[in-house]
mmCIF file with all atom_site columns, C-alpha atoms in Angstrom:
data_model
loop_
_atom_site.group_PDB
_atom_site.id
_atom_site.type_symbol
_atom_site.label_atom_id
_atom_site.label_alt_id
_atom_site.label_comp_id
_atom_site.label_asym_id
_atom_site.label_entity_id
_atom_site.label_seq_id
_atom_site.pdbx_PDB_ins_code
_atom_site.Cartn_x
_atom_site.Cartn_y
_atom_site.Cartn_z
_atom_site.occupancy
_atom_site.B_iso_or_equiv
_atom_site.pdbx_formal_charge
_atom_site.auth_seq_id
_atom_site.auth_comp_id
_atom_site.auth_asym_id
_atom_site.auth_atom_id
_atom_site.pdbx_PDB_model_num
ATOM 1   C CA . LEU A 1 1   ? -18.348 -2.994  5.483   1.00 84.00 ? 1   LEU A CA 1
ATOM 2   C CA . ALA A 1 2   ? -19.937 -5.984  7.175   1.00 88.00 ? 2   ALA A CA 1
ATOM 3   C CA . ALA A 1 3   ? -19.557 -7.970  3.950   1.00 91.00 ? 3   ALA A CA 1
ATOM 4   C CA . GLN A 1 4   ? -15.894 -6.969  3.627   1.00 88.00 ? 4   GLN A CA 1
ATOM 5   C CA . PHE A 1 5   ? -15.071 -7.671  7.281   1.00 88.00 ? 5   PHE A CA 1
ATOM 6   C CA . PRO A 1 6   ? -17.496 -10.324 8.560   1.00 90.00 ? 6   PRO A CA 1
ATOM 7   C CA . GLY A 1 7   ? -17.641 -10.573 12.346  1.00 89.00 ? 7   GLY A CA 1
ATOM 8   C CA . ASP A 1 8   ? -15.540 -7.406  12.878  1.00 88.00 ? 8   ASP A CA 1
ATOM 9   C CA . CYS A 1 9   ? -17.117 -5.032  15.418  1.00 83.00 ? 9   CYS A CA 1
ATOM 10  C CA . GLY A 1 10  ? -15.202 -2.227  13.679  1.00 84.00 ? 10  GLY A CA 1
ATOM 11  C CA . VAL A 1 11  ? -18.121 -1.967  11.259  1.00 87.00 ? 11  VAL A CA 1
ATOM 12  C CA . PHE A 1 12  ? -19.773 0.268   13.872  1.00 88.00 ? 12  PHE A CA 1
ATOM 13  C CA . ALA A 1 13  ? -16.857 2.746   13.996  1.00 83.00 ? 13  ALA A CA 1
ATOM 14  C CA . PRO A 1 14  ? -18.174 4.930   11.144  1.00 82.00 ? 14  PRO A CA 1
ATOM 15  C CA . LEU A 1 15  ? -21.225 5.681   13.277  1.00 85.00 ? 15  LEU A CA 1
ATOM 16  C CA . LEU A 1 16  ? -18.931 7.383   15.819  1.00 83.00 ? 16  LEU A CA 1
ATOM 17  C CA . PHE A 1 17  ? -16.634 9.271   13.427  1.00 85.00 ? 17  PHE A CA 1
ATOM 18  C CA . ASN A 1 18  ? -17.065 12.692  11.866  1.00 84.00 ? 18  ASN A CA 1
ATOM 19  C CA . HIS A 1 19  ? -17.899 12.221  8.209   1.00 86.00 ? 19  HIS A CA 1
ATOM 20  C CA . LEU A 1 20  ? -16.005 14.651  5.990   1.00 90.00 ? 20  LEU A CA 1
ATOM 21  C CA . LYS A 1 21  ? -16.290 14.829  2.233   1.00 92.00 ? 21  LYS A CA 1
ATOM 22  C CA . LEU A 1 22  ? -13.326 16.609  0.732   1.00 93.00 ? 22  LEU A CA 1
ATOM 23  C CA . SER A 1 23  ? -13.122 18.054  -2.747  1.00 94.00 ? 23  SER A CA 1
ATOM 24  C CA . LYS A 1 24  ? -9.921  18.211  -4.781  1.00 92.00 ? 24  LYS A CA 1
ATOM 25  C CA . GLY A 1 25  ? -7.585  20.766  -3.190  1.00 93.00 ? 25  GLY A CA 1
ATOM 26  C CA . GLU A 1 26  ? -9.085  20.536  0.302   1.00 95.00 ? 26  GLU A CA 1
ATOM 27  C CA . ALA A 1 27  ? -7.307  19.319  3.423   1.00 95.00 ? 27  ALA A CA 1
ATOM 28  C CA . PHE A 1 28  ? -7.655  19.010  7.164   1.00 94.00 ? 28  PHE A CA 1
ATOM 29  C CA . TYR A 1 29  ? -5.346  18.439  10.106  1.00 92.00 ? 29  TYR A CA 1
ATOM 30  C CA . ILE A 1 30  ? -5.972  15.820  12.748  1.00 90.00 ? 30  ILE A CA 1
ATOM 31  C CA . GLY A 1 31  ? -3.751  15.606  15.808  1.00 86.00 ? 31  GLY A CA 1
ATOM 32  C CA . ALA A 1 32  ? -1.852  12.671  17.219  1.00 84.00 ? 32  ALA A CA 1
ATOM 33  C CA . ASN A 1 33  ? -3.815  9.908   18.932  1.00 85.00 ? 33  ASN A CA 1
ATOM 34  C CA . GLU A 1 34  ? -7.022  10.734  17.093  1.00 85.00 ? 34  GLU A CA 1
ATOM 35  C CA . PRO A 1 35  ? -8.657  7.939   15.096  1.00 82.00 ? 35  PRO A CA 1
ATOM 36  C CA . HIS A 1 36  ? -9.339  8.438   11.405  1.00 80.00 ? 36  HIS A CA 1
ATOM 37  C CA . ALA A 1 37  ? -10.165 6.378   8.353   1.00 78.00 ? 37  ALA A CA 1
ATOM 38  C CA . TYR A 1 38  ? -10.509 6.896   4.615   1.00 78.00 ? 38  TYR A CA 1
ATOM 39  C CA . ILE A 1 39  ? -13.496 5.346   2.932   1.00 77.00 ? 39  ILE A CA 1
ATOM 40  C CA . GLN A 1 40  ? -12.801 6.137   -0.703  1.00 82.00 ? 40  GLN A CA 1
ATOM 41  C CA . GLY A 1 41  ? -10.846 8.369   -3.023  1.00 86.00 ? 41  GLY A CA 1
ATOM 42  C CA . GLU A 1 42  ? -7.253  9.480   -3.243  1.00 87.00 ? 42  GLU A CA 1
ATOM 43  C CA . ILE A 1 43  ? -5.486  11.553  -0.616  1.00 89.00 ? 43  ILE A CA 1
ATOM 44  C CA . LEU A 1 44  ? -2.068  12.751  0.424   1.00 90.00 ? 44  LEU A CA 1
ATOM 45  C CA . GLU A 1 45  ? -1.314  12.023  4.061   1.00 88.00 ? 45  GLU A CA 1
ATOM 46  C CA . CYS A 1 46  ? 1.639   13.422  5.973   1.00 87.00 ? 46  CYS A CA 1
ATOM 47  C CA . MET A 1 47  ? 2.339   12.009  9.398   1.00 83.00 ? 47  MET A CA 1
ATOM 48  C CA . ALA A 1 48  ? 4.765   12.892  12.146  1.00 81.00 ? 48  ALA A CA 1
ATOM 49  C CA . CYS A 1 49  ? 7.595   10.449  12.756  1.00 75.00 ? 49  CYS A CA 1
ATOM 50  C CA . SER A 1 50  ? 6.238   7.710   14.963  1.00 71.00 ? 50  SER A CA 1
ATOM 51  C CA . ASP A 1 51  ? 5.798   4.016   15.283  1.00 63.00 ? 51  ASP A CA 1
ATOM 52  C CA . ASN A 1 52  ? 2.286   4.171   16.649  1.00 70.00 ? 52  ASN A CA 1
ATOM 53  C CA . VAL A 1 53  ? -0.014  3.133   13.838  1.00 81.00 ? 53  VAL A CA 1
ATOM 54  C CA . VAL A 1 54  ? -2.601  1.304   15.911  1.00 85.00 ? 54  VAL A CA 1
ATOM 55  C CA . ARG A 1 55  ? -5.442  -0.595  14.298  1.00 84.00 ? 55  ARG A CA 1
ATOM 56  C CA . ALA A 1 56  ? -8.633  -1.596  16.052  1.00 81.00 ? 56  ALA A CA 1
ATOM 57  C CA . GLY A 1 57  ? -10.725 -3.024  13.248  1.00 84.00 ? 57  GLY A CA 1
ATOM 58  C CA . LEU A 1 58  ? -11.584 -3.236  9.569   1.00 85.00 ? 58  LEU A CA 1
ATOM 59  C CA . THR A 1 59  ? -8.212  -4.686  8.675   1.00 84.00 ? 59  THR A CA 1
ATOM 60  C CA . PRO A 1 60  ? -6.636  -8.095  8.245   1.00 85.00 ? 60  PRO A CA 1
ATOM 61  C CA . LYS A 1 61  ? -3.546  -6.690  10.036  1.00 88.00 ? 61  LYS A CA 1
ATOM 62  C CA . LEU A 1 62  ? -2.813  -6.863  13.756  1.00 88.00 ? 62  LEU A CA 1
ATOM 63  C CA . LYS A 1 63  ? -5.501  -5.200  15.890  1.00 87.00 ? 63  LYS A CA 1
ATOM 64  C CA . ASP A 1 64  ? -4.365  -3.721  19.205  1.00 89.00 ? 64  ASP A CA 1
ATOM 65  C CA . VAL A 1 65  ? -7.534  -2.464  20.862  1.00 86.00 ? 65  VAL A CA 1
ATOM 66  C CA . ASP A 1 66  ? -5.976  -2.214  24.361  1.00 90.00 ? 66  ASP A CA 1
ATOM 67  C CA . THR A 1 67  ? -3.249  0.183   23.138  1.00 89.00 ? 67  THR A CA 1
ATOM 68  C CA . LEU A 1 68  ? -5.773  2.203   21.160  1.00 87.00 ? 68  LEU A CA 1
ATOM 69  C CA . VAL A 1 69  ? -8.043  2.648   24.185  1.00 88.00 ? 69  VAL A CA 1
ATOM 70  C CA . LYS A 1 70  ? -5.064  3.849   26.289  1.00 90.00 ? 70  LYS A CA 1
ATOM 71  C CA . MET A 1 71  ? -3.692  6.339   23.737  1.00 88.00 ? 71  MET A CA 1
ATOM 72  C CA . LEU A 1 72  ? -6.853  8.084   22.469  1.00 88.00 ? 72  LEU A CA 1
ATOM 73  C CA . THR A 1 73  ? -7.467  11.664  23.597  1.00 87.00 ? 73  THR A CA 1
ATOM 74  C CA . TYR A 1 74  ? -11.259 11.262  23.530  1.00 87.00 ? 74  TYR A CA 1
ATOM 75  C CA . LYS A 1 75  ? -11.689 14.827  22.233  1.00 85.00 ? 75  LYS A CA 1
ATOM 76  C CA . SER A 1 76  ? -14.850 15.483  20.295  1.00 84.00 ? 76  SER A CA 1
ATOM 77  C CA . THR A 1 77  ? -14.122 18.048  17.588  1.00 86.00 ? 77  THR A CA 1
ATOM 78  C CA . ILE A 1 78  ? -14.870 18.661  13.952  1.00 88.00 ? 78  ILE A CA 1
ATOM 79  C CA . PRO A 1 79  ? -11.711 19.259  11.882  1.00 90.00 ? 79  PRO A CA 1
ATOM 80  C CA . GLU A 1 80  ? -11.451 22.531  9.989   1.00 93.00 ? 80  GLU A CA 1
ATOM 81  C CA . ILE A 1 81  ? -11.325 22.039  6.222   1.00 95.00 ? 81  ILE A CA 1
ATOM 82  C CA . THR A 1 82  ? -8.839  24.303  4.440   1.00 96.00 ? 82  THR A CA 1
ATOM 83  C CA . ARG A 1 83  ? -7.798  24.994  0.866   1.00 97.00 ? 83  ARG A CA 1
ATOM 84  C CA . GLY A 1 84  ? -4.339  26.057  2.016   1.00 97.00 ? 84  GLY A CA 1
ATOM 85  C CA . VAL A 1 85  ? -2.727  29.453  1.529   1.00 96.00 ? 85  VAL A CA 1
ATOM 86  C CA . ALA A 1 86  ? -1.720  30.652  -1.925  1.00 97.00 ? 86  ALA A CA 1
ATOM 87  C CA . VAL A 1 87  ? 1.992   31.412  -1.898  1.00 96.00 ? 87  VAL A CA 1
ATOM 88  C CA . ASP A 1 88  ? 1.695   32.718  -5.468  1.00 97.00 ? 88  ASP A CA 1
ATOM 89  C CA . ASP A 1 89  ? -0.132  31.813  -8.700  1.00 97.00 ? 89  ASP A CA 1
ATOM 90  C CA . HIS A 1 90  ? 1.483   28.341  -8.842  1.00 98.00 ? 90  HIS A CA 1
ATOM 91  C CA . CYS A 1 91  ? 2.019   27.223  -5.246  1.00 98.00 ? 91  CYS A CA 1
ATOM 92  C CA . THR A 1 92  ? -0.379  26.502  -2.371  1.00 97.00 ? 92  THR A CA 1
ATOM 93  C CA . LEU A 1 93  ? 0.925   25.860  1.141   1.00 96.00 ? 93  LEU A CA 1
ATOM 94  C CA . PHE A 1 94  ? -0.764  23.543  3.626   1.00 96.00 ? 94  PHE A CA 1
ATOM 95  C CA . ALA A 1 95  ? 0.854   24.180  7.025   1.00 94.00 ? 95  ALA A CA 1
ATOM 96  C CA . PRO A 1 96  ? -0.790  22.615  10.093  1.00 93.00 ? 96  PRO A CA 1
ATOM 97  C CA . PRO A 1 97  ? -0.186  23.964  13.617  1.00 91.00 ? 97  PRO A CA 1
ATOM 98  C CA . VAL A 1 98  ? 2.687   21.526  14.274  1.00 91.00 ? 98  VAL A CA 1
ATOM 99  C CA . LYS A 1 99  ? 6.397   21.532  13.382  1.00 90.00 ? 99  LYS A CA 1
ATOM 100 C CA . ASP A 1 100 ? 6.415   17.996  12.029  1.00 91.00 ? 100 ASP A CA 1
ATOM 101 C CA . PHE A 1 101 ? 5.268   18.571  8.464   1.00 93.00 ? 101 PHE A CA 1
ATOM 102 C CA . ALA A 1 102 ? 3.821   20.864  5.814   1.00 95.00 ? 102 ALA A CA 1
ATOM 103 C CA . MET A 1 103 ? 2.990   20.416  2.131   1.00 96.00 ? 103 MET A CA 1
ATOM 104 C CA . GLU A 1 104 ? 3.219   22.651  -0.898  1.00 96.00 ? 104 GLU A CA 1
ATOM 105 C CA . VAL A 1 105 ? 1.184   21.824  -4.001  1.00 97.00 ? 105 VAL A CA 1
ATOM 106 C CA . LEU A 1 106 ? 2.697   23.160  -7.209  1.00 98.00 ? 106 LEU A CA 1
ATOM 107 C CA . THR A 1 107 ? 0.629   23.475  -10.411 1.00 98.00 ? 107 THR A CA 1
ATOM 108 C CA . LEU A 1 108 ? 2.263   24.562  -13.683 1.00 98.00 ? 108 LEU A CA 1
ATOM 109 C CA . GLN A 1 109 ? 0.999   24.793  -17.243 1.00 98.00 ? 109 GLN A CA 1
ATOM 110 C CA . LYS A 1 110 ? 3.044   23.478  -20.180 1.00 97.00 ? 110 LYS A CA 1
ATOM 111 C CA . GLY A 1 111 ? 6.216   25.544  -20.582 1.00 96.00 ? 111 GLY A CA 1
ATOM 112 C CA . ASP A 1 112 ? 5.971   27.218  -17.136 1.00 97.00 ? 112 ASP A CA 1
ATOM 113 C CA . THR A 1 113 ? 9.067   27.274  -14.941 1.00 97.00 ? 113 THR A CA 1
ATOM 114 C CA . TYR A 1 114 ? 8.987   27.634  -11.164 1.00 98.00 ? 114 TYR A CA 1
ATOM 115 C CA . GLU A 1 115 ? 11.712  28.044  -8.561  1.00 97.00 ? 115 GLU A CA 1
ATOM 116 C CA . LEU A 1 116 ? 11.080  26.100  -5.359  1.00 95.00 ? 116 LEU A CA 1
ATOM 117 C CA . GLN A 1 117 ? 12.572  28.119  -2.533  1.00 93.00 ? 117 GLN A CA 1
ATOM 118 C CA . PRO A 1 118 ? 14.960  26.581  -0.010  1.00 93.00 ? 118 PRO A CA 1
ATOM 119 C CA . VAL A 1 119 ? 13.594  25.327  3.301   1.00 93.00 ? 119 VAL A CA 1
ATOM 120 C CA . LEU A 1 120 ? 15.411  24.310  6.485   1.00 93.00 ? 120 LEU A CA 1
ATOM 121 C CA . SER A 1 121 ? 14.598  20.612  6.149   1.00 93.00 ? 121 SER A CA 1
ATOM 122 C CA . PRO A 1 122 ? 14.976  18.001  3.440   1.00 94.00 ? 122 PRO A CA 1
ATOM 123 C CA . SER A 1 123 ? 11.904  17.574  1.242   1.00 95.00 ? 123 SER A CA 1
ATOM 124 C CA . VAL A 1 124 ? 10.262  14.810  -0.727  1.00 96.00 ? 124 VAL A CA 1
ATOM 125 C CA . LEU A 1 125 ? 8.692   15.716  -4.062  1.00 97.00 ? 125 LEU A CA 1
ATOM 126 C CA . LEU A 1 126 ? 5.978   13.594  -5.659  1.00 98.00 ? 126 LEU A CA 1
ATOM 127 C CA . THR A 1 127 ? 4.501   14.081  -9.131  1.00 98.00 ? 127 THR A CA 1
ATOM 128 C CA . LEU A 1 128 ? 0.719   13.848  -8.984  1.00 96.00 ? 128 LEU A CA 1
ATOM 129 C CA . ASP A 1 129 ? -0.072  14.590  -12.628 1.00 96.00 ? 129 ASP A CA 1
ATOM 130 C CA . GLY A 1 130 ? 1.586   15.562  -15.881 1.00 97.00 ? 130 GLY A CA 1
ATOM 131 C CA . SER A 1 131 ? 5.308   15.668  -16.579 1.00 97.00 ? 131 SER A CA 1
ATOM 132 C CA . GLY A 1 132 ? 8.292   17.938  -16.414 1.00 97.00 ? 132 GLY A CA 1
ATOM 133 C CA . SER A 1 133 ? 11.849  18.277  -15.227 1.00 96.00 ? 133 SER A CA 1
ATOM 134 C CA . LEU A 1 134 ? 13.464  19.060  -11.896 1.00 96.00 ? 134 LEU A CA 1
ATOM 135 C CA . ILE A 1 135 ? 16.886  20.655  -11.504 1.00 95.00 ? 135 ILE A CA 1
ATOM 136 C CA . GLN A 1 136 ? 18.344  21.029  -8.011  1.00 90.00 ? 136 GLN A CA 1
ATOM 137 C CA . GLY A 1 137 ? 21.524  23.071  -7.744  1.00 77.00 ? 137 GLY A CA 1
ATOM 138 C CA . ASP A 1 138 ? 24.197  21.632  -10.028 1.00 76.00 ? 138 ASP A CA 1
ATOM 139 C CA . VAL A 1 139 ? 22.563  18.190  -10.101 1.00 72.00 ? 139 VAL A CA 1
ATOM 140 C CA . GLN A 1 140 ? 21.607  16.672  -13.426 1.00 75.00 ? 140 GLN A CA 1
ATOM 141 C CA . SER A 1 141 ? 18.032  17.280  -14.509 1.00 88.00 ? 141 SER A CA 1
ATOM 142 C CA . LEU A 1 142 ? 15.523  14.635  -13.418 1.00 94.00 ? 142 LEU A CA 1
ATOM 143 C CA . GLU A 1 143 ? 12.544  13.799  -15.595 1.00 96.00 ? 143 GLU A CA 1
ATOM 144 C CA . MET A 1 144 ? 9.389   13.756  -13.493 1.00 97.00 ? 144 MET A CA 1
ATOM 145 C CA . ASP A 1 145 ? 6.023   12.244  -14.396 1.00 96.00 ? 145 ASP A CA 1
ATOM 146 C CA . PHE A 1 146 ? 3.076   10.646  -12.600 1.00 96.00 ? 146 PHE A CA 1
ATOM 147 C CA . GLY A 1 147 ? 4.129   8.761   -9.485  1.00 96.00 ? 147 GLY A CA 1
ATOM 148 C CA . LYS A 1 148 ? 7.814   9.688   -9.582  1.00 97.00 ? 148 LYS A CA 1
ATOM 149 C CA . ALA A 1 149 ? 9.377   10.979  -6.391  1.00 97.00 ? 149 ALA A CA 1
ATOM 150 C CA . ALA A 1 150 ? 12.558  12.930  -5.749  1.00 96.00 ? 150 ALA A CA 1
ATOM 151 C CA . PHE A 1 151 ? 14.556  13.978  -2.711  1.00 95.00 ? 151 PHE A CA 1
ATOM 152 C CA . MET A 1 152 ? 15.412  17.649  -2.250  1.00 93.00 ? 152 MET A CA 1
ATOM 153 C CA . SER A 1 153 ? 18.218  18.614  0.103   1.00 91.00 ? 153 SER A CA 1
ATOM 154 C CA . ALA A 1 154 ? 17.693  21.203  2.819   1.00 92.00 ? 154 ALA A CA 1
ATOM 155 C CA . ASN A 1 155 ? 18.680  24.801  2.092   1.00 92.00 ? 155 ASN A CA 1
ATOM 156 C CA . THR A 1 156 ? 18.703  24.374  -1.690  1.00 91.00 ? 156 THR A CA 1
ATOM 157 C CA . LYS A 1 157 ? 16.617  25.745  -4.535  1.00 92.00 ? 157 LYS A CA 1
ATOM 158 C CA . ALA A 1 158 ? 15.133  23.668  -7.322  1.00 95.00 ? 158 ALA A CA 1
ATOM 159 C CA . ILE A 1 159 ? 13.729  24.569  -10.720 1.00 96.00 ? 159 ILE A CA 1
ATOM 160 C CA . VAL A 1 160 ? 10.630  22.754  -11.998 1.00 97.00 ? 160 VAL A CA 1
ATOM 161 C CA . THR A 1 161 ? 9.683   23.048  -15.669 1.00 97.00 ? 161 THR A CA 1
ATOM 162 C CA . ALA A 1 162 ? 6.359   21.710  -16.968 1.00 98.00 ? 162 ALA A CA 1
ATOM 163 C CA . GLN A 1 163 ? 6.849   19.824  -20.226 1.00 95.00 ? 163 GLN A CA 1
ATOM 164 C CA . GLY A 1 164 ? 3.750   17.717  -20.805 1.00 86.00 ? 164 GLY A CA 1
ATOM 165 C CA . ASP A 1 165 ? 0.627   18.915  -22.580 1.00 94.00 ? 165 ASP A CA 1
ATOM 166 C CA . ASP A 1 166 ? -1.196  18.791  -19.241 1.00 94.00 ? 166 ASP A CA 1
ATOM 167 C CA . GLY A 1 167 ? 1.532   20.699  -17.411 1.00 98.00 ? 167 GLY A CA 1
ATOM 168 C CA . ILE A 1 168 ? 2.647   19.245  -14.089 1.00 98.00 ? 168 ILE A CA 1
ATOM 169 C CA . MET A 1 169 ? 1.253   18.991  -10.573 1.00 97.00 ? 169 MET A CA 1
ATOM 170 C CA . MET A 1 170 ? 3.687   18.148  -7.773  1.00 98.00 ? 170 MET A CA 1
ATOM 171 C CA . VAL A 1 171 ? 3.604   18.112  -4.000  1.00 98.00 ? 171 VAL A CA 1
ATOM 172 C CA . ARG A 1 172 ? 6.530   18.868  -1.709  1.00 97.00 ? 172 ARG A CA 1
ATOM 173 C CA . ALA A 1 173 ? 6.390   17.416  1.804   1.00 96.00 ? 173 ALA A CA 1
ATOM 174 C CA . MET A 1 174 ? 8.734   19.040  4.303   1.00 95.00 ? 174 MET A CA 1
ATOM 175 C CA . SER A 1 175 ? 9.162   19.979  7.911   1.00 94.00 ? 175 SER A CA 1
ATOM 176 C CA . ASN A 1 176 ? 7.150   22.937  9.164   1.00 91.00 ? 176 ASN A CA 1
ATOM 177 C CA . VAL A 1 177 ? 9.927   24.367  11.391  1.00 82.00 ? 177 VAL A CA 1
ATOM 178 C CA . GLN A 1 178 ? 10.537  27.570  9.455   1.00 71.00 ? 178 GLN A CA 1
ATOM 179 C CA . LEU A 1 179 ? 6.876   28.174  8.653   1.00 61.00 ? 179 LEU A CA 1
ATOM 180 C CA . LEU A 1 180 ? 5.412   28.428  12.169  1.00 47.00 ? 180 LEU A CA 1
#
């Protein structure tokens, strides 16, 4: 870190943080005004609506240490790691203890079809792996493959069909209002 960010006192921050090593399929929730950082790997991060991304180091972007010091909760806890809750054989729900967001991870094998149930909020779908199609209501079918995103209206169903040899893995981010 010191080589990447010469002269930045933020290189000492990792000494103060909890170090968590997550495996594929694991998640944790961290509340507002709690510092966190990702050292390596790929993650999905859902955040509540806010404009308070505050940086204090290890970045070429604006650093606002005074604001950070004022907003931190200074709680000392270790986040609980979860693997979510299996909704069924294809869907795992990650629902933190807040209304702002939740995520469903959908995994289908080639040829499988799955009906995403309606939720009270709009959703964003993101294809993490594989390929398939998405049909929402009477809307034309959308082809989905790695990196493609789609919007899903509130209170509507959608049908996902895995078409690729590797099946399809998608995530749906949504509000957590009906799940609490």
